[in-house]
Coordinates of C-alpha atoms in Angstrom, one line a residue:
X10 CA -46.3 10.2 15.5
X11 CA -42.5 10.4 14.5
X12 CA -42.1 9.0 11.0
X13 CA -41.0 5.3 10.1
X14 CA -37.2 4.8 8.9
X15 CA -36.5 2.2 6.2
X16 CA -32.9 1.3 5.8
X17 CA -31.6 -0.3 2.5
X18 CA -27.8 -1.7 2.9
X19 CA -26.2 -3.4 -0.1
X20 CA -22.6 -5.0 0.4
X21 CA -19.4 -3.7 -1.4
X22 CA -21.5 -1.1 -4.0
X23 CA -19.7 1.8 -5.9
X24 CA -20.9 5.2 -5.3
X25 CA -20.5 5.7 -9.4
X26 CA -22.7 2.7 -9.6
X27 CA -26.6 4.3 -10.2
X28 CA -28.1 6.4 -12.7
X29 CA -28.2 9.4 -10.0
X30 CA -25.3 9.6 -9.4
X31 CA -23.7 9.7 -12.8
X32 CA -23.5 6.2 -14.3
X33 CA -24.4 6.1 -18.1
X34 CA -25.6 3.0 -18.4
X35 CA -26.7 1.4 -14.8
X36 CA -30.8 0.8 -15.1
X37 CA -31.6 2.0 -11.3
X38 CA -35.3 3.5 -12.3
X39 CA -36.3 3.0 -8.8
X40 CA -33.2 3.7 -6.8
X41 CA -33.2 7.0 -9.3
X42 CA -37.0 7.8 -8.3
X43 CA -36.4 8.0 -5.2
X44 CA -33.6 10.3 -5.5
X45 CA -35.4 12.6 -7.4
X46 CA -37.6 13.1 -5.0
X47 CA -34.8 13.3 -2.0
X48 CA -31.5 14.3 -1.7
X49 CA -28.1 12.9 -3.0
X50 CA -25.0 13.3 -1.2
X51 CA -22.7 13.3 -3.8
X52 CA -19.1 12.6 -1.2
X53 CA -20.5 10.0 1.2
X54 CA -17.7 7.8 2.6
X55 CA -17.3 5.0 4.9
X56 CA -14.6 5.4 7.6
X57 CA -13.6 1.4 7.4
X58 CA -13.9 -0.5 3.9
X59 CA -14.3 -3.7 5.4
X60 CA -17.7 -5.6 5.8
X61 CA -18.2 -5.7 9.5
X62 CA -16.2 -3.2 11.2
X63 CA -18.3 -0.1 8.8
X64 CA -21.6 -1.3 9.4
X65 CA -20.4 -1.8 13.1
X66 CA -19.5 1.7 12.5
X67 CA -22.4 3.2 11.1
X68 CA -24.7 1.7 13.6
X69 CA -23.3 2.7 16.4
X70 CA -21.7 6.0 15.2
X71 CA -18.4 4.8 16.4
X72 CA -15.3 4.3 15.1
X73 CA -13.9 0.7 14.9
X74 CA -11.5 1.0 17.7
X75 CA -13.9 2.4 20.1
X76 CA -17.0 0.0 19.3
X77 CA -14.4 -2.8 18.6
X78 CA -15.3 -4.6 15.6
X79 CA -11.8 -3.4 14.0
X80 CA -11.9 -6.7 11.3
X81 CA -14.2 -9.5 10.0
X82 CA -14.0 -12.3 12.3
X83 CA -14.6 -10.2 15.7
X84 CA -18.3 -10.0 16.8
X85 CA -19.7 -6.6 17.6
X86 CA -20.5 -6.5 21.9
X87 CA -23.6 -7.4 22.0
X88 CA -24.4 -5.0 24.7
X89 CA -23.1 -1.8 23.1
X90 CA -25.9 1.1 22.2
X91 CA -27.0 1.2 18.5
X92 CA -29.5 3.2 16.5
X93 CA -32.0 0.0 16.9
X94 CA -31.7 0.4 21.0
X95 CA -32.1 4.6 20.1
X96 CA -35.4 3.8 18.4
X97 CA -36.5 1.2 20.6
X98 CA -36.5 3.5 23.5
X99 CA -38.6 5.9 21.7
X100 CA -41.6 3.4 20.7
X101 CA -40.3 2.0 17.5
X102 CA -40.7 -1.6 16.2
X103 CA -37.4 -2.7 15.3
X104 CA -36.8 -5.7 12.6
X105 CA -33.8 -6.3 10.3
X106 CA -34.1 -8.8 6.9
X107 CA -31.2 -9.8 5.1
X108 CA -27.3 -9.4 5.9
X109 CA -26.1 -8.3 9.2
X110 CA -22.1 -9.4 9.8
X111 CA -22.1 -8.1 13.2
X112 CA -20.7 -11.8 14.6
X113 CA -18.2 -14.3 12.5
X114 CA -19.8 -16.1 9.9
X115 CA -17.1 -19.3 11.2
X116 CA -17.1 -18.1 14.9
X117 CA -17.9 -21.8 17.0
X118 CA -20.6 -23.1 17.9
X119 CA -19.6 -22.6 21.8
X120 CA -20.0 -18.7 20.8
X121 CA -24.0 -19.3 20.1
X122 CA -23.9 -16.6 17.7
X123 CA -27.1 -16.1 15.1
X124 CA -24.8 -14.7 13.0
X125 CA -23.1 -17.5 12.2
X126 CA -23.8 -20.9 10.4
X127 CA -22.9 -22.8 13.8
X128 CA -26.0 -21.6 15.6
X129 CA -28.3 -22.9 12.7
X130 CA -26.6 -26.7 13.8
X131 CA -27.8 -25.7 17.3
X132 CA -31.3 -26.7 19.0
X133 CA -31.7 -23.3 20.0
X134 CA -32.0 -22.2 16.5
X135 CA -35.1 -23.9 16.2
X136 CA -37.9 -21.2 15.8
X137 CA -35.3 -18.1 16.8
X138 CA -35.9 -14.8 15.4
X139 CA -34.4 -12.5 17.9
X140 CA -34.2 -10.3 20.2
X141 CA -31.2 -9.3 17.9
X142 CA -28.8 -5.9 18.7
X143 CA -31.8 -4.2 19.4
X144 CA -34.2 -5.6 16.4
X145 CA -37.2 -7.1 17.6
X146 CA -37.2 -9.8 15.0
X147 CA -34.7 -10.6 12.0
X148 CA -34.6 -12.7 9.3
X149 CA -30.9 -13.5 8.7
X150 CA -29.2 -14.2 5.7
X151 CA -25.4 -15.1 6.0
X152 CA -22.9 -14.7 3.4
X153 CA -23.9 -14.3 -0.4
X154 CA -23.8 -16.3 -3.6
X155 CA -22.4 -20.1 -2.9
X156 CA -22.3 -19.7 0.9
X157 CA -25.4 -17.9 1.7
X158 CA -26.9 -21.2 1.9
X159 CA -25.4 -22.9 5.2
X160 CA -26.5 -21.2 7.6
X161 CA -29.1 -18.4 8.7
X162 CA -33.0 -18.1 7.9
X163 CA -32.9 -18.5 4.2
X164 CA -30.6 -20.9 4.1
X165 CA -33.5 -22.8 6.4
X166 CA -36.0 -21.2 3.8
X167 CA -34.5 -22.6 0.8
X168 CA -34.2 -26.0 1.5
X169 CA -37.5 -26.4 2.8
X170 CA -39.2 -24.5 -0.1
X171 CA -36.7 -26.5 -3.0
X172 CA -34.7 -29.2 -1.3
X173 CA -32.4 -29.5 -4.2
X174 CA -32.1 -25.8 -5.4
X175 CA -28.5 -24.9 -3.3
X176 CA -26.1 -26.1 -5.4
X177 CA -27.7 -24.4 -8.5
X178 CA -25.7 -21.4 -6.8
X179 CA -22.2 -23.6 -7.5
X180 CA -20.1 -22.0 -10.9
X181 CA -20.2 -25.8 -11.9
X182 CA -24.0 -25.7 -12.6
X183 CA -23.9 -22.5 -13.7
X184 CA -26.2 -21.4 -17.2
X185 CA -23.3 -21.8 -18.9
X186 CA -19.3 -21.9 -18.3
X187 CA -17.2 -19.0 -17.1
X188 CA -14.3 -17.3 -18.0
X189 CA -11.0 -19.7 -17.0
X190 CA -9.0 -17.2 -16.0
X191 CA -11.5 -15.3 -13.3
X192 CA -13.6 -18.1 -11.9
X193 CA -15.7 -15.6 -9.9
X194 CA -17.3 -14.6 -12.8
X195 CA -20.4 -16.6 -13.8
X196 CA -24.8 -17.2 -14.3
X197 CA -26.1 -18.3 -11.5
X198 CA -28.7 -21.0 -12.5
X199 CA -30.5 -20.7 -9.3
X200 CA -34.0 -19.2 -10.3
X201 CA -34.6 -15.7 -9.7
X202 CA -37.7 -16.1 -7.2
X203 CA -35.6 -18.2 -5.1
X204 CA -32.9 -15.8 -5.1
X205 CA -31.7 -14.6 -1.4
X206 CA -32.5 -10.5 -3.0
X207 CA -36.1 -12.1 -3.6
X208 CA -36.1 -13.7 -0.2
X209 CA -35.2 -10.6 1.7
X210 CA -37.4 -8.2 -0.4
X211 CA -40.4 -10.8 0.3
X212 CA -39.5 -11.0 4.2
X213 CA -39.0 -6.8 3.9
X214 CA -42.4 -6.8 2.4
X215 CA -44.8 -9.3 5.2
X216 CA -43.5 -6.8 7.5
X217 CA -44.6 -4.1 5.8
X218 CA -48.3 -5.8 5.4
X219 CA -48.2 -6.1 9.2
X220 CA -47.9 -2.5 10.2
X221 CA -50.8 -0.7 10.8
X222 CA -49.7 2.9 11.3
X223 CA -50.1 3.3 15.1
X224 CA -46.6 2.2 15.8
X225 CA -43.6 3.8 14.4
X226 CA -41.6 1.3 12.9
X227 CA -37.3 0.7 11.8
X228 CA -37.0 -1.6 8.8
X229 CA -33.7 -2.8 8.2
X230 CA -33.4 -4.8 4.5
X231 CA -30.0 -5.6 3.9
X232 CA -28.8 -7.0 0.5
X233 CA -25.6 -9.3 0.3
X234 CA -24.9 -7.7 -3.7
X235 CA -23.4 -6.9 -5.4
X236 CA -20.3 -8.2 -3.5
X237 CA -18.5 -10.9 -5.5
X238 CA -18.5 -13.5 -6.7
X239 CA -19.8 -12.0 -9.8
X240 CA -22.6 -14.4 -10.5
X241 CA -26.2 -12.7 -10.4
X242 CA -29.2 -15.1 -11.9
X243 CA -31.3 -14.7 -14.8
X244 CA -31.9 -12.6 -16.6
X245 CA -30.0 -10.2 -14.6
X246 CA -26.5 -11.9 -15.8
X247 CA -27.8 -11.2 -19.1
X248 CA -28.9 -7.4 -19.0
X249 CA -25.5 -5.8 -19.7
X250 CA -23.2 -6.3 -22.8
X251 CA -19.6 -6.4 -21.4
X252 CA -18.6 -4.1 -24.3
X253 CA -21.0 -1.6 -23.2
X254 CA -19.6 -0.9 -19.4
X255 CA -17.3 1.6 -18.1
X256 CA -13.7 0.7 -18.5
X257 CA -11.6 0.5 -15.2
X258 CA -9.5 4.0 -14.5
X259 CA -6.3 2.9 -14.8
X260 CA -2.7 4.4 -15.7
X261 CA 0.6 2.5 -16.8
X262 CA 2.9 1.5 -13.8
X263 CA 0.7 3.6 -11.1
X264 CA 1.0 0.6 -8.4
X265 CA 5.2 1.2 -8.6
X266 CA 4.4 4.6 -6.4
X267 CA 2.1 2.5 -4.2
X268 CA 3.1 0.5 -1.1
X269 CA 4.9 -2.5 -2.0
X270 CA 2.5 -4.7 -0.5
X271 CA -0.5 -4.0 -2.9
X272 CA 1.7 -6.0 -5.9
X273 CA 3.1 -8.3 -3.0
X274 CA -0.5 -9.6 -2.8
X275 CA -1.2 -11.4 -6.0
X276 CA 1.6 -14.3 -4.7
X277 CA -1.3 -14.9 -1.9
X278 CA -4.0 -14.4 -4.0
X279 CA -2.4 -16.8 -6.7
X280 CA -2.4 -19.8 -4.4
X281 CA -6.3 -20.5 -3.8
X282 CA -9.0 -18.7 -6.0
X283 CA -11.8 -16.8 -3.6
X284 CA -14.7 -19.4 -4.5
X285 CA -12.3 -22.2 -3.4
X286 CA -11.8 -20.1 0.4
X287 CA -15.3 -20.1 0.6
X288 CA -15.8 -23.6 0.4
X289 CA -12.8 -24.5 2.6
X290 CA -11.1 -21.7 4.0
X291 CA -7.9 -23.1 5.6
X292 CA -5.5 -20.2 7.2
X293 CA -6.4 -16.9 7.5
X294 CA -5.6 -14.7 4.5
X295 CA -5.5 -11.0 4.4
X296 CA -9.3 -9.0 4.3
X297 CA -10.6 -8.0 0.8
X298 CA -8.9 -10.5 -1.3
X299 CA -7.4 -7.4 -3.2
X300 CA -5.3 -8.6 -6.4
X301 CA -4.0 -7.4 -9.4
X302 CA -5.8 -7.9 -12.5
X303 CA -3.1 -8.7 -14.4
X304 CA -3.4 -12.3 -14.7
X305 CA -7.4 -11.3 -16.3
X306 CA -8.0 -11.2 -19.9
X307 CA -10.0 -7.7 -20.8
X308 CA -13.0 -10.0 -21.5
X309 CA -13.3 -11.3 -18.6
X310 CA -12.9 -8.4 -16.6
X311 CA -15.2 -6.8 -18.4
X312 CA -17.9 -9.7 -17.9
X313 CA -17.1 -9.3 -14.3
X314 CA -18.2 -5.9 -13.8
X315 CA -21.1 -6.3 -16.5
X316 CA -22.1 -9.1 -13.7
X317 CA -21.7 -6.4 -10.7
X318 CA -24.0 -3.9 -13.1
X319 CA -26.7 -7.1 -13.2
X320 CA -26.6 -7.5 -9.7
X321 CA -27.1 -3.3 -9.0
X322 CA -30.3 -3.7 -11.3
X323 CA -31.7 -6.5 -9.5
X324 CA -31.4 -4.8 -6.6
X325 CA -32.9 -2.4 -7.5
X326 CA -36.1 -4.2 -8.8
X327 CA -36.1 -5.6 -5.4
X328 CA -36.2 -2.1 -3.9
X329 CA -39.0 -1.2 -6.7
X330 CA -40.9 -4.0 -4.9
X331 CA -40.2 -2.8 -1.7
X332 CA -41.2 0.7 -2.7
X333 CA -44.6 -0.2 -4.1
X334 CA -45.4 -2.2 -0.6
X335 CA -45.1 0.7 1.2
X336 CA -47.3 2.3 -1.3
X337 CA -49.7 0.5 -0.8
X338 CA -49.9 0.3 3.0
X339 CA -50.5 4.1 2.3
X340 CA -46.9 4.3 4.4
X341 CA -45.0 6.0 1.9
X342 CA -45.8 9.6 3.5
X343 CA -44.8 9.0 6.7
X344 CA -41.5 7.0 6.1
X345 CA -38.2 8.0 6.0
X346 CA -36.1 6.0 3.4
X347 CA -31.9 5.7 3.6
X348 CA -30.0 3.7 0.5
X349 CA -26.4 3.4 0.9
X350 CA -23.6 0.2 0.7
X351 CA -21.0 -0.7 3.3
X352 CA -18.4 0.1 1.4
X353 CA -17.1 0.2 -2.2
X354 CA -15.5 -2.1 -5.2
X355 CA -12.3 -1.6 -7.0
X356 CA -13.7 -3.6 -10.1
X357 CA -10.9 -3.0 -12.3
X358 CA -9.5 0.7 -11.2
X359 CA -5.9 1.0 -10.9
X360 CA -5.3 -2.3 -12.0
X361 CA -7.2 -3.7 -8.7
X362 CA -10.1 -5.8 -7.9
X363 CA -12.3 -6.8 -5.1
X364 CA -10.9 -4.2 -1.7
X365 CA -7.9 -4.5 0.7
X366 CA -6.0 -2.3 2.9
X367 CA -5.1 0.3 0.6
X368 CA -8.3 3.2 1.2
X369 CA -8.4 4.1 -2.3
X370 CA -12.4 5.9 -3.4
X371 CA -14.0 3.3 -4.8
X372 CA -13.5 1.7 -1.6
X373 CA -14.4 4.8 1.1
X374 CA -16.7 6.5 -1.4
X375 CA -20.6 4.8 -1.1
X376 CA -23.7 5.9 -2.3
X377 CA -26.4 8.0 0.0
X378 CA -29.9 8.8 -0.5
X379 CA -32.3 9.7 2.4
X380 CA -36.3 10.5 1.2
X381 CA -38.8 11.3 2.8
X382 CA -40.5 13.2 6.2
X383 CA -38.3 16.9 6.3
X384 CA -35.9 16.0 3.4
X385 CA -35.3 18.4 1.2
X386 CA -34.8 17.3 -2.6
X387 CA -31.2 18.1 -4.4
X388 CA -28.2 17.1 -4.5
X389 CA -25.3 17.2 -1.7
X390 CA -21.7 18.4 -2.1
X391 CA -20.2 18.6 1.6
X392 CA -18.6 15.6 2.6
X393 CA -20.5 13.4 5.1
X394 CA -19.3 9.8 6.6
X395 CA -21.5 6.5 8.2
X396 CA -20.0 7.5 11.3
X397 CA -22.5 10.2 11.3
X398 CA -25.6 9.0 10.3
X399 CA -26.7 8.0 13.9
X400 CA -26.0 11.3 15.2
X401 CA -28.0 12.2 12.0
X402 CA -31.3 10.5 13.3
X403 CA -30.9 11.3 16.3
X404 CA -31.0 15.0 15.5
X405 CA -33.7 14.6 12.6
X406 CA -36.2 12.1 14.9
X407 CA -35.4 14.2 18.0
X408 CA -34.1 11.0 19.9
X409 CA -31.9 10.9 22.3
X410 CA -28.5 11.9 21.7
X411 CA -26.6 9.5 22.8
X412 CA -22.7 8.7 22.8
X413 CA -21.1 8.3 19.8
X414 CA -17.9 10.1 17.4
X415 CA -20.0 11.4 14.4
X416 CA -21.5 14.7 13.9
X417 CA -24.9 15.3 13.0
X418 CA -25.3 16.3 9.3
X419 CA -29.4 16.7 9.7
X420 CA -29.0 20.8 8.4
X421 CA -28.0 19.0 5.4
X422 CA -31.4 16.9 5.0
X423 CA -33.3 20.3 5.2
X424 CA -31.2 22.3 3.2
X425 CA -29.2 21.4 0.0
X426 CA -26.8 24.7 0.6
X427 CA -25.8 23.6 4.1
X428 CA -22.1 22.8 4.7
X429 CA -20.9 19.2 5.3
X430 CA -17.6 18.1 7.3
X431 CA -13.8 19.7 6.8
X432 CA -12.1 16.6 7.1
X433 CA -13.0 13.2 7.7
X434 CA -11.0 9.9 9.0
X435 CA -10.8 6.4 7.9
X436 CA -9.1 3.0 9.3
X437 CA -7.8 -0.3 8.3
X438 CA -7.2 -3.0 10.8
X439 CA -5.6 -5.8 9.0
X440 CA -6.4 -9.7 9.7
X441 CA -2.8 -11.2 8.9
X442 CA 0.2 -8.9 8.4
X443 CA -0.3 -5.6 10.9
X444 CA 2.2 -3.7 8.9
X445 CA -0.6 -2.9 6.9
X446 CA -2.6 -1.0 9.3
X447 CA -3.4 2.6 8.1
X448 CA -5.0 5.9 8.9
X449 CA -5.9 8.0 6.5
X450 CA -7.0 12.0 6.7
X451 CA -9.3 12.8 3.8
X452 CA -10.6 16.6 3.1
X453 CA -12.0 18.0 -0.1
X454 CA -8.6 18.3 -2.0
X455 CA -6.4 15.5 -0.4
X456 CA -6.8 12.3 0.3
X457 CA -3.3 11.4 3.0
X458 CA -2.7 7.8 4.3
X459 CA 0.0 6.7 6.8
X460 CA 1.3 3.4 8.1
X461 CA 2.6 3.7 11.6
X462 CA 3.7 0.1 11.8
X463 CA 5.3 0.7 8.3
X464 CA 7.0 4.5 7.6
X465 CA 8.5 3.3 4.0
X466 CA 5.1 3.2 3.3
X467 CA 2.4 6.1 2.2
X468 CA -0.2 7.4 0.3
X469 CA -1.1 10.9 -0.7
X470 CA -3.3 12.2 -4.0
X471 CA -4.0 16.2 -5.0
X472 CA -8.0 15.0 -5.2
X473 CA -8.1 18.6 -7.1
X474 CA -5.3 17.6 -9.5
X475 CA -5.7 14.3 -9.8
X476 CA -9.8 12.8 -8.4
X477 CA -9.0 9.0 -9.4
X478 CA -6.5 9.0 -7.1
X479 CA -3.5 7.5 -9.7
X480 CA -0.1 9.8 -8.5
X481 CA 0.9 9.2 -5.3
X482 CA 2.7 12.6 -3.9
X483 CA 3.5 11.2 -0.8
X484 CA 7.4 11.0 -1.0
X485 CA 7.2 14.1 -3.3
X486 CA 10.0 16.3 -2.3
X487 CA 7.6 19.8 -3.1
X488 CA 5.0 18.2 -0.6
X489 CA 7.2 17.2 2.5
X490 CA 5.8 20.4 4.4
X491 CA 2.0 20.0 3.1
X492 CA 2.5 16.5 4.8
X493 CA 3.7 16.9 7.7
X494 CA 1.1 18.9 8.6
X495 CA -1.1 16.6 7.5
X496 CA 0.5 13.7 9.6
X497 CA 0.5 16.0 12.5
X498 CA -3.1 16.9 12.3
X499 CA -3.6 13.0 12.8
X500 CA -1.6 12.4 15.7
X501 CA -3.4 15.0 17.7
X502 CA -6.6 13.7 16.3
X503 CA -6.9 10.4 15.5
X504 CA -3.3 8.9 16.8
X505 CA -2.7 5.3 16.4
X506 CA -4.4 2.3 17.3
X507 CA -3.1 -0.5 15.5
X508 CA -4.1 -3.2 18.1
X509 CA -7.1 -1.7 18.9
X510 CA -10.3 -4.0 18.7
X511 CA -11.8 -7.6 20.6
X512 CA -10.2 -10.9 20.0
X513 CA -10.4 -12.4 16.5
X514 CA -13.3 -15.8 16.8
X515 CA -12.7 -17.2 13.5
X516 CA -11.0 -16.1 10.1
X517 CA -14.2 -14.2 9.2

C-alpha cells in the first residue's frame, strides 16, 4: 500500500521562524523532531505571497494566472484538477481540517460557497461536510482570530460548545490592554482548549482514530497562525519576553530606493486600523495591509512579533499532538508528513509589517519539511517553489502525472546532494491599484522584480552581496546590462499578465 500523506499549512509563517531552521530562541521541539528525522529545504519559496492565489498554487501546481485565483476575493474553479482529485484517483481518502481560502470569505450568499460565512446562513449548510475540491470531508475554519468565528465549522462548533465564548476573541476583552499605538497586538482571553489551533488539531486527530490502515489516506490540517492580528491565548501570549526576540533587519532610508508606492501606503493604512476592516470592511483596500512601522513604538513592535513567536509555539504543540495520534494508531511508519506556510511576514524588516506587493524574502521565503516513507534526512540547499510540490508527489507516490507548471524535486527527497531549480518565478496581482502588479525572476544570487504597468518602478538585490535584500541595484548604472538580461529572460519566459485571473466576488 502507497504510504499516507499528512499536510500541515500554517498562514503567513517566516521561514526563519523554527528552531531548525536557525531561530535562536523559537521553542518548535516538535516541528524540530520531525526535521531531524527528514529533510529541510533551506530556499523554499512561494511563487504568490498572498493567501489564496499560493495555496491555489501549490495545490494545483499552477501558477495563478493559469489556475486563476490571481488575488483574495476570486474563488478557485471548482472543477480544476488538484493533488486531492490526484490522490483520490489512486484510492486515497481525502479530508482537509482547518483553513482552506480557496472561495471569498465575503463572496454572497447567491455564490453557495462553503468557504464563505454566507453559506453557514444557508439551509444547505445544515449537516454539510463536503465533497470539497476533491476532499472527501472537511472541517472548515474561516478567517483567524476575531473573525474566525462567523462562519464555517468551528465557528458552528464554538457556539454550541460555549455560547458566550466568541467575543472573548475581541482586543476589548482581552487579558489585559494592548499597546495604543498597534492595536493588533494583544492576549487573547479566549481559553486555549477552545482555541480554533485546538479545534483543528482535535478534528485532525478523530480522523486519525478512524483509519485503520487498509486505506491510504490525505490529511490536510491547516492552521490560520500565525497570521495577524497578533493575539495568541494563554499562556502562549506569555512565553516570549519582547526583549528577548530577534530585532527586525532594517537599514536607515532603504524604502527611498524602493518603489514609491511602499511609503505611499501608510496614507491608506492610516485611515482604518486592520481589526476595524475585519469587523466592517467598507471599500476594497490594497492585499496585505503592508505599512510602515514608523508610527510603532519599539515596544510594541517588539510585543508583536514576541506574539507571532507564541503563536509558532502553539502551533507547534498542536502538531506535537497530532504527531503522537499518529503514533499511536501505529501510522507513523507509513506516513508521509509535509510542514510548510503559505507564505511569509515582514514583522518589522525593512521598516515593514504584515505583506503587500513588494516580493521581498520574508514574504516568498517559507519553511519546508517532508518526513517520512523514502525521505532521506539532511538538509536542502537547491532552491525549490509550491508550484512544485504536486509534481513532487506525483513523482514520489508514482501517481499520475498530470498537467501542471512545476517540476518535480522528488531526487531531492532521496538525496540531500541532488540539485534544486536555476531560477524560479513569482507574481503579484494587486486588488485596487494594477500599477502594482509585478514579476519577479529569482536565482541563487539575484532576486529581479519588474512592473510592466509601472517602468519608473523596480527592484533588484545582489542576494550574494547583500541576503536581506536592503540595496536596491535596480537603476544602478554598473547593472543596466546584468538587467536587461534579466528582464529579457522574463519576457520570453514568464511575459506579462497583469489582468490575468476570474472575476473578483467580494473584497476578500
Amino acid at each position: 500500500m502507497p504510504p499516507n500523506v499528512i499536510l500541515i499549512m500554517t498562514d503567513q509563517q517566516r521561514a526563519d521562524s523554527l528552531g531548525c531552521t536557525g531561530n535562536p530562541v523559537a521553542r518548535t521541539p516538535h516541528i524540530d523532531a520531525l526535521a531531524a528525522r527528514g529533510a529541510v529545504f533551506r530556499n523554499h519559496f512561494t511563487p504568490h505571497q498572498i493567501c489564496s492565489p499560493s495555496r491555489s498554487t501549490l495545490f494545483s501546481g499552477l501558477f495563478a494566472r493559469h489556475h486563476g485565483l490571481t488575488r483574495n476575493g476570486v474563488a478557485l474553479p471548482e472543477d480544476l484538477p488538484l493533488i486531492t482529485h490526484d490522490l483520490k484517483d489512486a484510492g486515497y481518502r481525502t479530508h482537509g481540517a482547518g483553513k482552506f481560502h480557496f472561495q471569498p470569505i465575503l463572496a454572497g450568499p447567491e455564490h453557495e460557497m462553503p468557504d464563505s460565512n454566507a453559506f453557514w446562513e444557508l439551509p444547505q449548510s445544515e449537516g454539510w461536510t463536503g465533497p470539497f475540491y476533491g476532499f472527501d470531508k472537511v472541517d472548515i475554519l474561516i478567517g483567524e482570530s476575531v473573525s474566525a468565528t462567523e462562519g464555517g465549522h468551528y465557528a458552528n462548533w464554538l457556539r454550541e460548545t460555549a455560547p458566550d465564548a466568541a467575543a472573548l476573541y475581541l482586543p476589548e476583552n482581552a487579558l489585559e490592554p494592548g499597546p495604543e499605538d498597534l492595536d493588533e497586538v494583544w492576549k487573547s482571553a479566549i481559553p486555549s482548549e477552545l482555541h480554533y489551533n485546538n479545534w483543528i488539531t482535535d478534528r485532525a486527530c478523530g480522523f486519525l482514530e478512524e483509519q485503520d490502515g487498509e486505506q491510504p489516506f490525505f490529511l490536510f490540517v491547516s492552521y490560520p497562525d500565525p497570521h495577524h492580528p497578533f493575539s495568541p491565548p494563554s499562556p502562549w501570549c506569555d512565553m516570549y519576553d519582547p526583549q528577548e526576540v530577534p530585532a527586525p533587519a532594517l537599514t536607515a532610508d532603504e524604502l527611498a530606493a524602493m518603489p514609491s508606492y511602499i511609503l505611499d501606503g501608510d496614507r491608506e493604512e492610516a485611515g482604518k486600523s486592520y481589526v476595524d476592516f475585519l469587523r466592517n470592511p467598507g471599500p476594497p483596500r490594497e492585499q496585505g495591509f503592508m505599512q510602515t512601522t514608523q508610527r510603532f513604538s519599539e515596544v510594541s513592535l517588539r510585543q508583536a512579533i514576541a506574539h507571532t513567536y507564541g503563536m509558532v509555539s502553539m502551533i507547534d504543540n498542536c502538531i506535537g499532538r497530532l504527531l503522537a495520534q499518529l503514533e499511536a494508531q501505529g501510522l507513523a511508519e507509513d506516513t508521509l508528513i509535509i510542514f510548510t506556510s503559505d507564505h511569509g511576514e515582514l514583522l518589522g524588516d525593512h521598516g515593514l509589517i504584515r505583506k503587500g506587493p513588494s516580493p521581498y524574502r520574508p514574504l516568498l521565503h517559507v519553511p519546508l519539511v517532508i518526513a517520512g516513507p523514502g525521505v532521506a534526512p539532511g538538509t536542502r540547499e537547491g532552491v525549490t517553489s509550491h508550484l512544485d510540490l504536486r509534481a513532487t508527489l506525483q513523482a514520489h507516490l508514482g501517481l499520475e502525472n498530470r498537467r501542471h507548471d512545476g517540476q518535480s524535486f522528488q531526487a531531492m527527497l532521496t538525496a540531500a546532494d541532488a540539485c534544486g531549480r536555476s531560477h524560479l518565478y513569482a507574481e503579484y496581482h494587486p486588488r485596487t491599484r494594477m500599477e502594482t502588479y509585478n514579476q519577479t525572476l529569482l536565482t541563487e544570487e539575484w532576486r529581479v522584480t519588474i512592473y510592466p504597468e509601472n517602468p519608473e518602478w523596480g527592484e533588484m538585490f545582489h542576494l550574494t552581496e547583500d541576503p536581506g535584500e536592503h540595496v536596491n541595484l535596480f537603476f544602478h548604472p554598473d547593472y543596466t546590462a546584468q538587467k536587461q538580461a534579466f528582464i529579457e529572460q522574463m519576457d520570453r519566459e514568464f511575459p506579462p499578465a497583469a489582468q490575468a485571473g476570474g472575476p473578483s466576488l467580494a473584497t476578500y
